[in-house]
Short mmCIF file of N, CA and C and ligand atoms in Angstrom, two decimals:
data_model
loop_
_atom_site.label_atom_id
_atom_site.label_comp_id
_atom_site.label_asym_id
_atom_site.label_seq_id
_atom_site.Cartn_x
_atom_site.Cartn_y
_atom_site.Cartn_z
N MET A 1 -7.65 -18.35 -1.44
CA MET A 1 -6.44 -18.58 -0.47
C MET A 1 -5.43 -17.55 -0.70
N PRO A 2 -5.03 -17.03 0.52
CA PRO A 2 -3.90 -16.00 0.28
C PRO A 2 -2.69 -16.64 -0.22
N LEU A 3 -1.79 -15.90 -1.06
CA LEU A 3 -0.62 -16.47 -1.46
C LEU A 3 0.33 -16.76 -0.17
N PHE A 4 0.22 -15.95 0.77
CA PHE A 4 1.13 -16.11 1.94
C PHE A 4 0.38 -15.72 3.08
N ASP A 5 0.56 -16.41 4.16
CA ASP A 5 -0.09 -16.06 5.50
C ASP A 5 0.73 -15.13 6.31
N PHE A 6 0.54 -13.83 6.07
CA PHE A 6 1.34 -12.75 6.76
C PHE A 6 0.94 -12.68 8.26
N SER A 7 -0.34 -13.32 8.60
CA SER A 7 -0.68 -13.06 10.03
C SER A 7 0.18 -13.81 10.96
N LYS A 8 0.91 -14.81 10.44
CA LYS A 8 1.88 -15.51 11.26
C LYS A 8 3.12 -14.73 11.64
N ASP A 9 3.22 -13.69 10.95
CA ASP A 9 4.53 -12.93 11.13
C ASP A 9 4.26 -11.67 12.06
N GLU A 10 5.18 -11.54 12.99
CA GLU A 10 5.06 -10.48 13.96
C GLU A 10 5.16 -9.07 13.28
N ARG A 11 5.76 -9.17 12.12
CA ARG A 11 6.04 -7.77 11.32
C ARG A 11 4.72 -7.30 10.76
N ALA A 12 3.60 -8.19 10.90
CA ALA A 12 2.32 -7.79 10.37
C ALA A 12 1.78 -6.71 11.29
N ASN A 13 2.32 -6.59 12.45
CA ASN A 13 1.85 -5.48 13.42
C ASN A 13 2.39 -4.18 13.19
N ILE A 14 1.81 -3.52 12.15
CA ILE A 14 2.32 -2.23 11.74
C ILE A 14 1.58 -1.13 12.36
N ARG A 15 2.33 -0.12 13.08
CA ARG A 15 1.73 0.85 13.81
C ARG A 15 1.86 2.24 13.08
N GLY A 16 2.91 2.36 12.10
CA GLY A 16 3.15 3.65 11.58
C GLY A 16 3.81 3.66 10.32
N ILE A 17 3.84 4.84 9.77
CA ILE A 17 4.63 5.22 8.45
C ILE A 17 5.55 6.40 8.56
N ARG A 18 6.57 6.22 8.10
CA ARG A 18 7.61 7.49 8.18
C ARG A 18 6.93 8.59 7.27
N LYS A 19 7.00 9.83 7.82
CA LYS A 19 6.44 10.95 7.16
C LYS A 19 7.18 11.18 5.81
N ARG A 20 8.39 10.94 5.66
CA ARG A 20 9.04 11.07 4.46
C ARG A 20 8.56 10.09 3.28
N VAL A 21 8.25 8.91 3.75
CA VAL A 21 7.65 7.87 2.84
C VAL A 21 6.37 8.28 2.39
N LEU A 22 5.53 8.87 3.20
CA LEU A 22 4.13 9.19 2.81
C LEU A 22 4.26 10.38 1.92
N LYS A 23 5.15 11.36 2.18
CA LYS A 23 5.38 12.47 1.37
C LYS A 23 5.79 12.01 -0.21
N MET A 24 6.70 11.03 -0.09
CA MET A 24 7.16 10.43 -1.35
C MET A 24 5.94 9.80 -2.21
N ILE A 25 5.19 9.14 -1.49
CA ILE A 25 3.96 8.47 -2.13
C ILE A 25 3.03 9.54 -2.64
N LEU A 26 2.71 10.61 -1.90
CA LEU A 26 1.87 11.62 -2.39
C LEU A 26 2.39 12.32 -3.60
N GLU A 27 3.84 12.63 -3.64
CA GLU A 27 4.38 13.31 -4.68
C GLU A 27 4.37 12.43 -6.01
N ALA A 28 4.65 11.14 -5.89
CA ALA A 28 4.72 10.25 -6.95
C ALA A 28 3.32 10.21 -7.45
N SER A 29 2.25 10.07 -6.63
CA SER A 29 1.01 9.95 -7.10
C SER A 29 0.53 11.17 -7.90
N LYS A 30 0.88 12.35 -7.41
CA LYS A 30 0.61 13.55 -8.13
C LYS A 30 1.33 13.64 -9.56
N ASP A 31 2.56 13.12 -9.59
CA ASP A 31 3.28 13.13 -10.79
C ASP A 31 2.74 12.09 -11.80
N SER A 32 2.01 11.14 -11.29
CA SER A 32 1.42 10.03 -12.19
C SER A 32 0.04 10.40 -12.81
N ILE A 33 -0.53 11.44 -12.37
CA ILE A 33 -1.88 11.79 -12.82
C ILE A 33 -1.77 11.92 -14.37
N PRO A 34 -2.64 11.42 -15.02
CA PRO A 34 -3.87 10.76 -14.78
C PRO A 34 -3.86 9.35 -14.40
N ASN A 35 -2.62 8.70 -14.49
CA ASN A 35 -2.46 7.23 -14.19
C ASN A 35 -2.43 7.09 -12.66
N GLU A 36 -2.69 5.89 -12.32
CA GLU A 36 -2.44 5.46 -10.85
C GLU A 36 -1.00 5.23 -10.64
N PHE A 37 -0.66 5.32 -9.44
CA PHE A 37 0.70 5.00 -9.01
C PHE A 37 0.49 3.93 -7.85
N GLY A 38 1.46 2.96 -8.05
CA GLY A 38 1.29 1.82 -7.06
C GLY A 38 2.88 1.45 -6.65
N ALA A 39 2.89 0.86 -5.48
CA ALA A 39 4.24 0.34 -4.95
C ALA A 39 3.91 -0.46 -3.73
N LEU A 40 4.99 -1.29 -3.33
CA LEU A 40 4.95 -2.16 -2.15
C LEU A 40 5.54 -1.30 -0.98
N LEU A 41 5.11 -1.71 0.29
CA LEU A 41 5.56 -1.12 1.40
C LEU A 41 6.41 -2.14 2.26
N ARG A 42 7.52 -1.55 2.59
CA ARG A 42 8.45 -2.32 3.36
C ARG A 42 8.59 -1.71 4.73
N ALA A 43 8.50 -2.51 5.79
CA ALA A 43 8.64 -1.90 7.14
C ALA A 43 9.73 -2.56 7.99
N LYS A 44 10.13 -1.64 8.96
CA LYS A 44 11.11 -2.06 9.90
C LYS A 44 10.56 -1.85 11.26
N LYS A 45 10.63 -2.83 12.14
CA LYS A 45 10.10 -2.57 13.45
C LYS A 45 8.76 -1.94 13.56
N GLY A 46 7.87 -2.43 12.73
CA GLY A 46 6.42 -1.89 12.94
C GLY A 46 6.20 -0.61 12.17
N VAL A 47 7.12 -0.15 11.55
CA VAL A 47 7.09 1.16 10.89
C VAL A 47 7.42 1.08 9.40
N ILE A 48 6.44 1.59 8.59
CA ILE A 48 6.80 1.48 7.07
C ILE A 48 7.90 2.58 6.74
N ASP A 49 8.88 2.12 6.20
CA ASP A 49 10.08 3.08 6.05
C ASP A 49 10.56 2.89 4.59
N GLU A 50 10.02 2.14 3.77
CA GLU A 50 10.55 2.09 2.41
C GLU A 50 9.43 1.70 1.35
N LEU A 51 9.69 2.38 0.12
CA LEU A 51 8.75 2.03 -0.98
C LEU A 51 9.54 1.14 -1.93
N ILE A 52 8.83 0.08 -2.32
CA ILE A 52 9.52 -0.87 -3.28
C ILE A 52 8.65 -0.74 -4.61
N LEU A 53 9.35 -0.21 -5.73
CA LEU A 53 8.68 -0.07 -6.92
C LEU A 53 8.91 -1.42 -7.76
N LEU A 54 7.83 -1.76 -8.35
CA LEU A 54 7.85 -3.10 -9.13
C LEU A 54 8.07 -2.74 -10.54
N PRO A 55 9.06 -3.38 -11.16
CA PRO A 55 9.36 -3.11 -12.53
C PRO A 55 8.11 -3.75 -13.31
N GLY A 56 7.62 -3.15 -14.23
CA GLY A 56 6.52 -3.54 -15.00
C GLY A 56 5.23 -3.42 -14.50
N THR A 57 5.00 -2.64 -13.40
CA THR A 57 3.83 -2.45 -12.76
C THR A 57 3.05 -1.43 -13.67
N GLU A 58 2.00 -1.95 -14.31
CA GLU A 58 1.18 -1.05 -15.22
C GLU A 58 0.48 0.01 -14.38
N SER A 59 0.63 1.35 -14.90
CA SER A 59 -0.24 2.19 -14.37
C SER A 59 -1.29 2.58 -15.28
N GLY A 60 -2.39 2.85 -14.89
CA GLY A 60 -3.40 3.17 -15.81
C GLY A 60 -4.75 2.97 -15.09
N GLU A 61 -5.71 3.79 -15.54
CA GLU A 61 -6.97 3.71 -14.76
C GLU A 61 -7.60 2.32 -15.15
N ARG A 62 -8.27 1.83 -14.15
CA ARG A 62 -9.03 0.53 -14.39
C ARG A 62 -8.11 -0.62 -14.70
N SER A 63 -6.78 -0.40 -14.68
CA SER A 63 -6.00 -1.57 -14.84
C SER A 63 -5.61 -2.38 -13.49
N ALA A 64 -5.35 -3.52 -13.70
CA ALA A 64 -4.95 -4.28 -12.60
C ALA A 64 -3.60 -3.83 -12.21
N LEU A 65 -3.47 -3.01 -11.17
CA LEU A 65 -2.15 -2.34 -10.92
C LEU A 65 -1.04 -3.40 -10.58
N PHE A 66 -1.43 -4.32 -9.75
CA PHE A 66 -0.42 -5.28 -9.35
C PHE A 66 -0.76 -6.60 -9.94
N LYS A 67 0.33 -7.26 -10.45
CA LYS A 67 0.18 -8.57 -11.07
C LYS A 67 0.58 -9.51 -10.00
N LEU A 68 -0.25 -10.30 -9.49
CA LEU A 68 -0.02 -11.18 -8.38
C LEU A 68 1.33 -12.08 -8.55
N TYR A 69 1.37 -12.56 -9.84
CA TYR A 69 2.62 -13.31 -10.10
C TYR A 69 4.01 -12.72 -9.89
N MET A 70 3.88 -11.33 -9.90
CA MET A 70 5.17 -10.71 -9.90
C MET A 70 5.54 -10.21 -8.44
N LEU A 71 4.54 -10.38 -7.59
CA LEU A 71 4.82 -9.87 -6.17
C LEU A 71 5.76 -10.88 -5.48
N PRO A 72 6.74 -10.26 -4.79
CA PRO A 72 7.64 -11.13 -4.07
C PRO A 72 7.01 -11.60 -2.73
N ILE A 73 7.44 -12.73 -2.32
CA ILE A 73 7.02 -13.25 -1.01
C ILE A 73 8.36 -12.92 -0.21
N ASP A 74 8.10 -11.90 0.78
CA ASP A 74 9.17 -11.28 1.45
C ASP A 74 8.68 -10.78 2.73
N TYR A 75 9.14 -11.21 3.85
CA TYR A 75 8.56 -11.06 5.22
C TYR A 75 8.65 -9.50 5.45
N THR A 76 9.53 -8.70 4.80
CA THR A 76 9.67 -7.24 5.16
C THR A 76 8.65 -6.44 4.34
N ILE A 77 8.01 -7.04 3.34
CA ILE A 77 7.09 -6.34 2.68
C ILE A 77 5.67 -6.62 3.22
N VAL A 78 5.10 -5.50 3.72
CA VAL A 78 3.88 -5.70 4.60
C VAL A 78 2.60 -5.38 3.90
N GLY A 79 2.75 -4.69 2.68
CA GLY A 79 1.44 -4.37 1.97
C GLY A 79 1.63 -3.44 0.90
N THR A 80 0.68 -2.84 0.34
CA THR A 80 0.74 -2.09 -0.80
C THR A 80 0.19 -0.58 -0.63
N VAL A 81 0.56 0.24 -1.64
CA VAL A 81 0.03 1.49 -1.72
C VAL A 81 -0.47 1.74 -3.10
N HIS A 82 -1.54 2.35 -3.44
CA HIS A 82 -1.81 2.87 -4.85
C HIS A 82 -2.73 4.11 -4.64
N SER A 83 -2.60 4.76 -5.77
CA SER A 83 -3.42 6.05 -5.81
C SER A 83 -4.79 5.93 -6.61
N HIS A 84 -5.69 6.77 -6.28
CA HIS A 84 -6.91 7.02 -6.93
C HIS A 84 -7.02 8.49 -7.42
N PRO A 85 -6.53 8.68 -8.70
CA PRO A 85 -6.68 10.03 -9.21
C PRO A 85 -8.08 10.56 -9.16
N SER A 86 -9.16 9.80 -9.11
CA SER A 86 -10.47 10.13 -9.02
C SER A 86 -10.85 10.76 -7.89
N GLY A 87 -10.04 10.69 -6.74
CA GLY A 87 -10.31 11.39 -5.42
C GLY A 87 -11.09 10.54 -4.53
N VAL A 88 -11.58 9.27 -4.92
CA VAL A 88 -12.20 8.37 -4.06
C VAL A 88 -11.37 7.74 -3.27
N CYS A 89 -11.41 7.93 -1.88
CA CYS A 89 -10.38 7.32 -0.99
C CYS A 89 -10.82 6.07 -0.34
N TYR A 90 -11.52 5.30 -1.01
CA TYR A 90 -11.84 3.92 -0.47
C TYR A 90 -11.59 2.86 -1.47
N PRO A 91 -11.54 1.56 -1.10
CA PRO A 91 -11.18 0.55 -2.07
C PRO A 91 -12.28 0.24 -3.05
N SER A 92 -11.93 -0.13 -4.26
CA SER A 92 -12.85 -0.56 -5.29
C SER A 92 -13.06 -2.09 -4.97
N GLY A 93 -13.93 -2.61 -5.74
CA GLY A 93 -14.22 -4.10 -5.59
C GLY A 93 -12.96 -4.82 -5.89
N ALA A 94 -12.26 -4.44 -6.92
CA ALA A 94 -11.06 -5.14 -7.32
C ALA A 94 -9.99 -4.99 -6.28
N ASP A 95 -9.89 -3.78 -5.58
CA ASP A 95 -9.01 -3.58 -4.56
C ASP A 95 -9.34 -4.49 -3.31
N LEU A 96 -10.52 -4.75 -2.99
CA LEU A 96 -10.90 -5.51 -1.94
C LEU A 96 -10.48 -6.98 -2.19
N GLU A 97 -10.65 -7.46 -3.34
CA GLU A 97 -10.22 -8.71 -3.66
C GLU A 97 -8.80 -9.00 -3.70
N PHE A 98 -8.07 -7.91 -4.18
CA PHE A 98 -6.62 -7.96 -4.05
C PHE A 98 -6.06 -8.01 -2.63
N PHE A 99 -6.66 -7.12 -1.81
CA PHE A 99 -6.17 -6.82 -0.35
C PHE A 99 -6.19 -8.24 0.45
N GLN A 100 -7.07 -9.17 0.01
CA GLN A 100 -7.21 -10.40 0.70
C GLN A 100 -6.19 -11.41 0.21
N LYS A 101 -5.54 -11.07 -0.86
CA LYS A 101 -4.57 -11.94 -1.51
C LYS A 101 -3.14 -11.70 -1.15
N TYR A 102 -2.93 -10.56 -0.91
CA TYR A 102 -1.45 -10.10 -0.63
C TYR A 102 -1.40 -9.03 0.34
N GLY A 103 -0.36 -9.27 1.27
CA GLY A 103 0.04 -8.14 2.10
C GLY A 103 -0.89 -8.11 3.32
N TRP A 104 -0.72 -7.14 4.21
CA TRP A 104 -1.42 -7.12 5.37
C TRP A 104 -2.01 -5.75 5.71
N ILE A 105 -1.42 -4.64 5.02
CA ILE A 105 -1.91 -3.41 5.18
C ILE A 105 -1.81 -2.68 3.77
N HIS A 106 -2.92 -1.93 3.61
CA HIS A 106 -2.97 -1.18 2.23
C HIS A 106 -3.44 0.23 2.40
N ILE A 107 -2.52 0.96 1.66
CA ILE A 107 -2.82 2.43 1.75
C ILE A 107 -3.41 2.85 0.40
N ILE A 108 -4.39 3.79 0.44
CA ILE A 108 -4.96 4.39 -0.82
C ILE A 108 -4.78 5.79 -0.64
N VAL A 109 -4.15 6.43 -1.56
CA VAL A 109 -4.02 7.96 -1.60
C VAL A 109 -4.89 8.43 -2.71
N CYS A 110 -5.43 9.54 -2.47
CA CYS A 110 -6.37 10.11 -3.43
C CYS A 110 -6.11 11.54 -3.80
N SER A 111 -6.58 11.97 -5.01
CA SER A 111 -6.57 13.38 -5.40
C SER A 111 -7.28 14.12 -4.33
N PRO A 112 -6.79 15.40 -3.93
CA PRO A 112 -5.67 16.08 -4.56
C PRO A 112 -4.27 15.72 -4.04
N PHE A 113 -4.13 14.60 -3.34
CA PHE A 113 -2.80 14.29 -2.87
C PHE A 113 -2.20 15.27 -1.92
N SER A 114 -2.96 15.84 -1.06
CA SER A 114 -2.43 16.69 -0.03
C SER A 114 -2.04 15.81 1.20
N LYS A 115 -1.58 16.39 2.26
CA LYS A 115 -1.10 15.44 3.35
C LYS A 115 -2.18 14.59 4.17
N ASN A 116 -3.41 14.98 3.69
CA ASN A 116 -4.57 14.28 4.45
C ASN A 116 -5.29 13.41 3.50
N SER A 117 -4.77 13.39 2.23
CA SER A 117 -5.46 12.62 1.15
C SER A 117 -5.03 11.19 1.14
N TRP A 118 -5.36 10.55 2.21
CA TRP A 118 -4.96 9.03 2.18
C TRP A 118 -5.78 8.36 3.29
N ALA A 119 -5.76 7.17 3.10
CA ALA A 119 -6.43 6.16 4.04
C ALA A 119 -5.78 4.87 4.09
N CYS A 120 -5.94 4.17 5.32
CA CYS A 120 -5.30 2.96 5.44
C CYS A 120 -6.29 1.80 5.70
N PHE A 121 -6.16 0.65 5.14
CA PHE A 121 -7.12 -0.43 5.26
C PHE A 121 -6.38 -1.64 5.64
N ASP A 122 -7.14 -2.64 6.31
CA ASP A 122 -6.67 -3.94 6.52
C ASP A 122 -7.13 -4.86 5.36
N ILE A 123 -6.78 -6.20 5.56
CA ILE A 123 -7.16 -7.10 4.57
C ILE A 123 -8.43 -7.28 4.07
N ALA A 124 -9.37 -6.99 5.16
CA ALA A 124 -10.87 -6.94 4.88
C ALA A 124 -11.38 -5.73 4.29
N GLY A 125 -10.49 -4.74 4.01
CA GLY A 125 -10.86 -3.42 3.49
C GLY A 125 -11.58 -2.50 4.58
N GLU A 126 -11.35 -2.86 5.82
CA GLU A 126 -11.83 -1.99 6.82
C GLU A 126 -10.67 -0.89 7.21
N PRO A 127 -11.11 0.29 7.31
CA PRO A 127 -10.25 1.43 7.69
C PRO A 127 -9.50 1.02 8.90
N ARG A 128 -8.24 1.28 9.04
CA ARG A 128 -7.46 1.14 10.26
C ARG A 128 -6.52 2.32 10.47
N ASP A 129 -6.17 2.60 11.78
CA ASP A 129 -5.22 3.70 12.00
C ASP A 129 -3.76 3.43 11.56
N LEU A 130 -3.14 4.46 11.26
CA LEU A 130 -1.70 4.37 10.89
C LEU A 130 -1.12 5.70 11.26
N GLU A 131 -0.17 5.63 12.26
CA GLU A 131 0.37 6.84 12.73
C GLU A 131 1.47 7.37 11.84
N VAL A 132 1.61 8.69 11.69
CA VAL A 132 2.67 9.19 10.92
C VAL A 132 3.75 9.68 11.78
N VAL A 133 5.00 8.93 11.52
CA VAL A 133 6.01 9.17 12.48
C VAL A 133 7.22 9.75 11.84
N ASP A 134 8.04 10.64 12.50
CA ASP A 134 9.33 11.25 11.94
C ASP A 134 10.31 10.26 11.75
ZN1 LIG B 1 -7.86 1.15 -6.02
#
């Protein structure tokens, strides 16, 4: 059972991400090497425009990056982002399990963290489009 049914909310219809937010994600991910970086995504009017850093989010390879009990239920938070320093830009088994439990849209950024080193997924782990907007 999902913790919260985001599908009932119109803000689940996310079409884009601000270029500066994506840049921030890629830079933070690069800085976190060899650990993973993770954050929550906040959107306004269908566009992801803010990163929410969770205190106590463990970064580390193979660690459960997000602790479900710490995640806020907040309509403006639409999903998550985390990095794969390994360079593999698709969800792991643990990621897929997590995607179904929290949020609506999930970004994975991967090494070398250049501007095309990312992918976006829906709750089923299927790739989906996300426009980069100014
Ligand atoms: Zn992952």
